[in-house]
PDB file of C-alpha atoms in Angstrom:
ATOM      1  CA  UNK A   1      14.870 -28.248 -18.099  1.00 65.00           C
ATOM      2  CA  UNK A   2      15.902 -31.685 -19.305  1.00 71.00           C
ATOM      3  CA  UNK A   3      18.480 -31.607 -22.078  1.00 79.00           C
ATOM      4  CA  UNK A   4      17.708 -34.206 -24.712  1.00 76.00           C
ATOM      5  CA  UNK A   5      19.858 -37.124 -25.775  1.00 78.00           C
ATOM      6  CA  UNK A   6      21.885 -36.811 -28.965  1.00 76.00           C
ATOM      7  CA  UNK A   7      22.629 -33.120 -28.404  1.00 77.00           C
ATOM      8  CA  UNK A   8      25.854 -33.150 -26.386  1.00 83.00           C
ATOM      9  CA  UNK A   9      29.162 -34.709 -27.374  1.00 86.00           C
ATOM     10  CA  UNK A  10      30.915 -37.455 -25.443  1.00 89.00           C
ATOM     11  CA  UNK A  11      33.501 -35.312 -23.536  1.00 90.00           C
ATOM     12  CA  UNK A  12      30.749 -33.105 -22.090  1.00 90.00           C
ATOM     13  CA  UNK A  13      28.612 -36.119 -21.215  1.00 92.00           C
ATOM     14  CA  UNK A  14      31.536 -37.836 -19.478  1.00 94.00           C
ATOM     15  CA  UNK A  15      32.474 -34.663 -17.595  1.00 94.00           C
ATOM     16  CA  UNK A  16      28.899 -34.223 -16.376  1.00 94.00           C
ATOM     17  CA  UNK A  17      28.699 -37.869 -15.349  1.00 95.00           C
ATOM     18  CA  UNK A  18      31.953 -37.628 -13.375  1.00 97.00           C
ATOM     19  CA  UNK A  19      30.854 -34.505 -11.473  1.00 97.00           C
ATOM     20  CA  UNK A  20      27.431 -36.016 -10.808  1.00 96.00           C
ATOM     21  CA  UNK A  21      28.946 -39.266  -9.510  1.00 97.00           C
ATOM     22  CA  UNK A  22      31.170 -37.458  -7.021  1.00 97.00           C
ATOM     23  CA  UNK A  23      28.299 -35.273  -5.807  1.00 97.00           C
ATOM     24  CA  UNK A  24      25.924 -38.238  -5.432  1.00 97.00           C
ATOM     25  CA  UNK A  25      28.540 -40.078  -3.359  1.00 97.00           C
ATOM     26  CA  UNK A  26      28.928 -37.039  -1.099  1.00 96.00           C
ATOM     27  CA  UNK A  27      25.150 -36.763  -0.815  1.00 95.00           C
ATOM     28  CA  UNK A  28      24.756 -40.424   0.145  1.00 94.00           C
ATOM     29  CA  UNK A  29      27.549 -40.175   2.684  1.00 94.00           C
ATOM     30  CA  UNK A  30      25.917 -37.168   4.368  1.00 91.00           C
ATOM     31  CA  UNK A  31      22.366 -38.495   4.189  1.00 89.00           C
ATOM     32  CA  UNK A  32      21.098 -39.484   7.624  1.00 85.00           C
ATOM     33  CA  UNK A  33      18.052 -41.464   8.704  1.00 84.00           C
ATOM     34  CA  UNK A  34      16.218 -38.369   9.971  1.00 84.00           C
ATOM     35  CA  UNK A  35      16.495 -36.843   6.517  1.00 86.00           C
ATOM     36  CA  UNK A  36      15.042 -39.791   4.598  1.00 89.00           C
ATOM     37  CA  UNK A  37      11.326 -38.839   4.786  1.00 87.00           C
ATOM     38  CA  UNK A  38      12.053 -35.267   3.680  1.00 87.00           C
ATOM     39  CA  UNK A  39      14.363 -36.498   0.914  1.00 90.00           C
ATOM     40  CA  UNK A  40      11.664 -38.838  -0.385  1.00 91.00           C
ATOM     41  CA  UNK A  41       9.091 -36.019  -0.237  1.00 88.00           C
ATOM     42  CA  UNK A  42      11.177 -33.605  -2.295  1.00 88.00           C
ATOM     43  CA  UNK A  43      12.259 -36.319  -4.734  1.00 90.00           C
ATOM     44  CA  UNK A  44       8.572 -37.040  -5.357  1.00 89.00           C
ATOM     45  CA  UNK A  45       7.761 -33.322  -5.721  1.00 86.00           C
ATOM     46  CA  UNK A  46      10.606 -32.870  -8.202  1.00 84.00           C
ATOM     47  CA  UNK A  47       9.482 -35.960 -10.135  1.00 85.00           C
ATOM     48  CA  UNK A  48       5.874 -34.778 -10.415  1.00 81.00           C
ATOM     49  CA  UNK A  49       6.843 -31.195 -11.305  1.00 77.00           C
ATOM     50  CA  UNK A  50       9.102 -32.421 -14.099  1.00 72.00           C
ATOM     51  CA  UNK A  51       6.512 -34.689 -15.677  1.00 71.00           C
ATOM     52  CA  UNK A  52       4.220 -31.760 -16.548  1.00 65.00           C
ATOM     53  CA  UNK A  53       6.390 -30.124 -19.186  1.00 62.00           C
ATOM     54  CA  UNK A  54       6.379 -28.401 -22.568  1.00 58.00           C
ATOM     55  CA  UNK A  55       9.138 -29.327 -25.071  1.00 60.00           C
ATOM     56  CA  UNK A  56      11.119 -26.259 -26.183  1.00 57.00           C
ATOM     57  CA  UNK A  57      13.911 -26.745 -28.713  1.00 53.00           C
ATOM     58  CA  UNK A  58      16.377 -29.251 -27.289  1.00 51.00           C
ATOM     59  CA  UNK A  59      15.087 -28.856 -23.752  1.00 55.00           C
ATOM     60  CA  UNK A  60      11.765 -28.577 -21.948  1.00 57.00           C
ATOM     61  CA  UNK A  61       9.931 -26.057 -19.783  1.00 63.00           C
ATOM     62  CA  UNK A  62       8.358 -27.152 -16.521  1.00 69.00           C
ATOM     63  CA  UNK A  63       8.301 -26.356 -12.824  1.00 76.00           C
ATOM     64  CA  UNK A  64      11.632 -27.362 -11.329  1.00 83.00           C
ATOM     65  CA  UNK A  65      11.379 -26.712  -7.560  1.00 87.00           C
ATOM     66  CA  UNK A  66      15.066 -27.543  -7.315  1.00 92.00           C
ATOM     67  CA  UNK A  67      15.955 -24.512  -5.201  1.00 92.00           C
ATOM     68  CA  UNK A  68      13.263 -25.338  -2.648  1.00 91.00           C
ATOM     69  CA  UNK A  69      14.484 -28.943  -2.426  1.00 92.00           C
ATOM     70  CA  UNK A  70      18.102 -27.847  -2.116  1.00 93.00           C
ATOM     71  CA  UNK A  71      17.243 -25.429   0.689  1.00 93.00           C
ATOM     72  CA  UNK A  72      16.009 -28.259   2.913  1.00 91.00           C
ATOM     73  CA  UNK A  73      18.130 -31.177   1.686  1.00 93.00           C
ATOM     74  CA  UNK A  74      21.636 -29.810   1.136  1.00 93.00           C
ATOM     75  CA  UNK A  75      23.883 -32.448  -0.443  1.00 95.00           C
ATOM     76  CA  UNK A  76      21.076 -35.023  -0.251  1.00 94.00           C
ATOM     77  CA  UNK A  77      19.474 -33.228  -3.194  1.00 95.00           C
ATOM     78  CA  UNK A  78      21.830 -35.148  -5.516  1.00 97.00           C
ATOM     79  CA  UNK A  79      20.644 -38.698  -4.712  1.00 96.00           C
ATOM     80  CA  UNK A  80      17.048 -37.414  -4.479  1.00 95.00           C
ATOM     81  CA  UNK A  81      17.145 -35.830  -7.930  1.00 95.00           C
ATOM     82  CA  UNK A  82      19.034 -38.812  -9.360  1.00 95.00           C
ATOM     83  CA  UNK A  83      16.174 -41.141  -8.433  1.00 94.00           C
ATOM     84  CA  UNK A  84      13.603 -38.739  -9.890  1.00 92.00           C
ATOM     85  CA  UNK A  85      15.538 -38.265 -13.142  1.00 92.00           C
ATOM     86  CA  UNK A  86      16.054 -42.015 -13.586  1.00 93.00           C
ATOM     87  CA  UNK A  87      12.327 -42.646 -13.096  1.00 91.00           C
ATOM     88  CA  UNK A  88      11.442 -39.849 -15.531  1.00 86.00           C
ATOM     89  CA  UNK A  89      13.783 -41.351 -18.127  1.00 86.00           C
ATOM     90  CA  UNK A  90      12.436 -44.875 -17.577  1.00 88.00           C
ATOM     91  CA  UNK A  91       8.730 -44.078 -17.438  1.00 85.00           C
ATOM     92  CA  UNK A  92       8.375 -41.057 -19.705  1.00 76.00           C
ATOM     93  CA  UNK A  93      11.595 -40.910 -21.773  1.00 74.00           C
ATOM     94  CA  UNK A  94      12.389 -37.411 -20.442  1.00 74.00           C
ATOM     95  CA  UNK A  95      16.038 -36.522 -20.840  1.00 73.00           C
ATOM     96  CA  UNK A  96      17.787 -39.855 -21.130  1.00 81.00           C
ATOM     97  CA  UNK A  97      20.471 -41.994 -19.554  1.00 88.00           C
ATOM     98  CA  UNK A  98      23.406 -40.733 -21.610  1.00 90.00           C
ATOM     99  CA  UNK A  99      22.686 -37.153 -20.534  1.00 92.00           C
ATOM    100  CA  UNK A 100      21.664 -38.105 -16.986  1.00 94.00           C
ATOM    101  CA  UNK A 101      24.832 -36.794 -15.335  1.00 94.00           C
ATOM    102  CA  UNK A 102      24.632 -33.426 -17.089  1.00 94.00           C
ATOM    103  CA  UNK A 103      20.935 -33.030 -16.277  1.00 93.00           C
ATOM    104  CA  UNK A 104      21.584 -33.910 -12.637  1.00 96.00           C
ATOM    105  CA  UNK A 105      24.324 -31.274 -12.388  1.00 96.00           C
ATOM    106  CA  UNK A 106      22.112 -28.684 -14.120  1.00 94.00           C
ATOM    107  CA  UNK A 107      19.309 -29.270 -11.616  1.00 93.00           C
ATOM    108  CA  UNK A 108      21.186 -30.012  -8.390  1.00 96.00           C
ATOM    109  CA  UNK A 109      24.184 -27.644  -8.347  1.00 97.00           C
ATOM    110  CA  UNK A 110      21.996 -24.489  -8.175  1.00 96.00           C
ATOM    111  CA  UNK A 111      19.906 -26.257  -5.514  1.00 95.00           C
ATOM    112  CA  UNK A 112      23.014 -26.794  -3.409  1.00 96.00           C
ATOM    113  CA  UNK A 113      23.913 -23.108  -3.848  1.00 96.00           C
ATOM    114  CA  UNK A 114      20.489 -22.147  -2.473  1.00 96.00           C
ATOM    115  CA  UNK A 115      21.198 -24.272   0.609  1.00 95.00           C
ATOM    116  CA  UNK A 116      24.560 -22.611   1.183  1.00 94.00           C
ATOM    117  CA  UNK A 117      23.066 -19.130   0.836  1.00 95.00           C
ATOM    118  CA  UNK A 118      19.855 -19.452   2.837  1.00 93.00           C
ATOM    119  CA  UNK A 119      19.772 -22.502   5.142  1.00 90.00           C
ATOM    120  CA  UNK A 120      22.037 -21.105   7.842  1.00 87.00           C
ATOM    121  CA  UNK A 121      20.304 -17.733   7.596  1.00 89.00           C
ATOM    122  CA  UNK A 122      16.943 -19.405   8.237  1.00 86.00           C
ATOM    123  CA  UNK A 123      18.350 -21.287  11.214  1.00 83.00           C
ATOM    124  CA  UNK A 124      19.629 -18.056  12.763  1.00 84.00           C
ATOM    125  CA  UNK A 125      16.644 -15.880  11.854  1.00 83.00           C
ATOM    126  CA  UNK A 126      13.395 -17.734  11.294  1.00 81.00           C
ATOM    127  CA  UNK A 127      11.291 -14.596  10.835  1.00 87.00           C
ATOM    128  CA  UNK A 128       8.573 -14.426   8.195  1.00 89.00           C
ATOM    129  CA  UNK A 129      10.615 -11.918   6.194  1.00 92.00           C
ATOM    130  CA  UNK A 130      13.602 -14.283   6.063  1.00 90.00           C
ATOM    131  CA  UNK A 131      11.377 -17.195   5.082  1.00 91.00           C
ATOM    132  CA  UNK A 132       9.883 -15.200   2.200  1.00 93.00           C
ATOM    133  CA  UNK A 133      13.348 -14.070   1.078  1.00 93.00           C
ATOM    134  CA  UNK A 134      14.569 -17.682   1.180  1.00 93.00           C
ATOM    135  CA  UNK A 135      11.570 -18.845  -0.860  1.00 92.00           C
ATOM    136  CA  UNK A 136      12.073 -16.185  -3.512  1.00 94.00           C
ATOM    137  CA  UNK A 137      15.798 -16.907  -3.568  1.00 94.00           C
ATOM    138  CA  UNK A 138      15.097 -20.617  -3.970  1.00 93.00           C
ATOM    139  CA  UNK A 139      12.911 -19.968  -7.004  1.00 91.00           C
ATOM    140  CA  UNK A 140      15.132 -17.398  -8.673  1.00 91.00           C
ATOM    141  CA  UNK A 141      18.489 -19.036  -8.012  1.00 94.00           C
ATOM    142  CA  UNK A 142      17.207 -22.561  -8.560  1.00 92.00           C
ATOM    143  CA  UNK A 143      15.589 -21.864 -11.928  1.00 89.00           C
ATOM    144  CA  UNK A 144      18.078 -19.179 -12.951  1.00 90.00           C
ATOM    145  CA  UNK A 145      21.048 -21.321 -12.030  1.00 91.00           C
ATOM    146  CA  UNK A 146      19.663 -24.296 -13.936  1.00 90.00           C
ATOM    147  CA  UNK A 147      19.021 -22.128 -16.998  1.00 87.00           C
ATOM    148  CA  UNK A 148      22.524 -20.670 -16.753  1.00 88.00           C
ATOM    149  CA  UNK A 149      24.203 -24.061 -16.396  1.00 91.00           C
ATOM    150  CA  UNK A 150      22.181 -25.555 -19.254  1.00 86.00           C
ATOM    151  CA  UNK A 151      23.132 -22.572 -21.416  1.00 85.00           C
ATOM    152  CA  UNK A 152      26.807 -22.902 -20.483  1.00 87.00           C
ATOM    153  CA  UNK A 153      26.798 -26.612 -21.303  1.00 87.00           C
ATOM    154  CA  UNK A 154      25.196 -25.974 -24.688  1.00 83.00           C
ATOM    155  CA  UNK A 155      27.567 -23.086 -25.421  1.00 84.00           C
ATOM    156  CA  UNK A 156      30.573 -25.202 -24.428  1.00 82.00           C
ATOM    157  CA  UNK A 157      29.438 -28.096 -26.580  1.00 77.00           C
ATOM    158  CA  UNK A 158      27.921 -26.395 -29.615  1.00 68.00           C
ATOM    159  CA  UNK A 159      29.144 -22.805 -29.521  1.00 64.00           C
ATOM    160  CA  UNK A 160      27.290 -20.415 -31.818  1.00 64.00           C
ATOM    161  CA  UNK A 161      25.338 -23.269 -33.380  1.00 65.00           C
ATOM    162  CA  UNK A 162      23.169 -23.368 -30.256  1.00 69.00           C
ATOM    163  CA  UNK A 163      22.912 -19.602 -29.654  1.00 73.00           C
ATOM    164  CA  UNK A 164      19.285 -19.331 -30.818  1.00 71.00           C
ATOM    165  CA  UNK A 165      18.282 -22.387 -28.822  1.00 72.00           C
ATOM    166  CA  UNK A 166      19.988 -21.024 -25.707  1.00 73.00           C
ATOM    167  CA  UNK A 167      18.078 -17.754 -26.048  1.00 77.00           C
ATOM    168  CA  UNK A 168      14.819 -19.663 -26.496  1.00 74.00           C
ATOM    169  CA  UNK A 169      15.563 -21.799 -23.436  1.00 73.00           C
ATOM    170  CA  UNK A 170      16.231 -18.753 -21.239  1.00 74.00           C
ATOM    171  CA  UNK A 171      13.242 -16.705 -22.448  1.00 78.00           C
ATOM    172  CA  UNK A 172      10.831 -19.621 -22.133  1.00 73.00           C
ATOM    173  CA  UNK A 173      11.775 -20.053 -18.461  1.00 72.00           C
ATOM    174  CA  UNK A 174      10.922 -16.487 -17.412  1.00 80.00           C
ATOM    175  CA  UNK A 175       7.389 -17.496 -16.281  1.00 80.00           C
ATOM    176  CA  UNK A 176       8.916 -20.417 -14.382  1.00 80.00           C
ATOM    177  CA  UNK A 177      10.990 -17.957 -12.294  1.00 79.00           C
ATOM    178  CA  UNK A 178       7.776 -16.399 -11.024  1.00 86.00           C
ATOM    179  CA  UNK A 179       5.718 -19.549 -10.474  1.00 86.00           C
ATOM    180  CA  UNK A 180       8.611 -21.461  -8.909  1.00 87.00           C
ATOM    181  CA  UNK A 181       9.283 -18.589  -6.499  1.00 90.00           C
ATOM    182  CA  UNK A 182       5.626 -18.359  -5.445  1.00 90.00           C
ATOM    183  CA  UNK A 183       5.412 -22.103  -4.824  1.00 89.00           C
ATOM    184  CA  UNK A 184       8.730 -22.086  -2.953  1.00 90.00           C
ATOM    185  CA  UNK A 185       7.624 -19.243  -0.670  1.00 92.00           C
ATOM    186  CA  UNK A 186       4.432 -21.145   0.168  1.00 91.00           C
ATOM    187  CA  UNK A 187       6.319 -24.362   0.944  1.00 88.00           C
ATOM    188  CA  UNK A 188       8.966 -22.599   3.062  1.00 88.00           C
ATOM    189  CA  UNK A 189       6.273 -20.815   5.112  1.00 89.00           C
ATOM    190  CA  UNK A 190       4.281 -24.025   5.533  1.00 87.00           C
ATOM    191  CA  UNK A 191       7.202 -26.256   6.514  1.00 82.00           C
ATOM    192  CA  UNK A 192       8.612 -23.730   8.966  1.00 79.00           C
ATOM    193  CA  UNK A 193       5.183 -23.464  10.599  1.00 82.00           C
ATOM    194  CA  UNK A 194       4.456 -27.205  10.766  1.00 80.00           C
ATOM    195  CA  UNK A 195       8.039 -28.450  11.196  1.00 77.00           C
ATOM    196  CA  UNK A 196      10.137 -25.580  12.621  1.00 72.00           C
ATOM    197  CA  UNK A 197      13.201 -27.788  13.205  1.00 72.00           C
ATOM    198  CA  UNK A 198      13.241 -29.024   9.604  1.00 70.00           C
ATOM    199  CA  UNK A 199      16.689 -27.608   8.850  1.00 66.00           C
ATOM    200  CA  UNK A 200      18.284 -29.139  11.947  1.00 61.00           C
ATOM    201  CA  UNK A 201      18.343 -32.615  10.356  1.00 55.00           C
ATOM    202  CA  UNK A 202      20.443 -31.456   7.392  1.00 61.00           C
ATOM    203  CA  UNK A 203      24.164 -32.191   7.550  1.00 53.00           C
TER     204      UNK A 203
END
């Protein structure tokens, strides 16, 4: 769901960059050594998922997996996604550097919301039902939140001029809701089976 360069105006770009900078600093401050391998793993997964994409209007459609990453990383999702987005911009010209802050906020803020909603619940109740609910929530809230934030940014910047593009962006991501949720459920079940204390390293 990368927004392209040349679409947003300077005030929106600066606002997104400022929010992203603050959140990355918080993420780096809270990142601990135990979390580094998991952070690298999810940064790589996010990078790979984003490289297989279909351009749609002024954005793109691809697996995001942001909710799943946010569930296990918390605030560390910001520096993890920053690295992935920078590499995508450098190697494949996805998104761009001017819009980097906005794209980071679009991807990472819903991921952080998933962590707040489900991480503590999984720690207290690690049943299969809770794991499945967390996986579905990660897919729906992660993708849905990113689509909502991208739509809000476009509406704030372009108003009615972007209304058709916003509708196209939302509709085109409906299949991603389903696929992202299925993948997230599988990863949550697998990680909780192989690494049951995975959430204990998150601060």
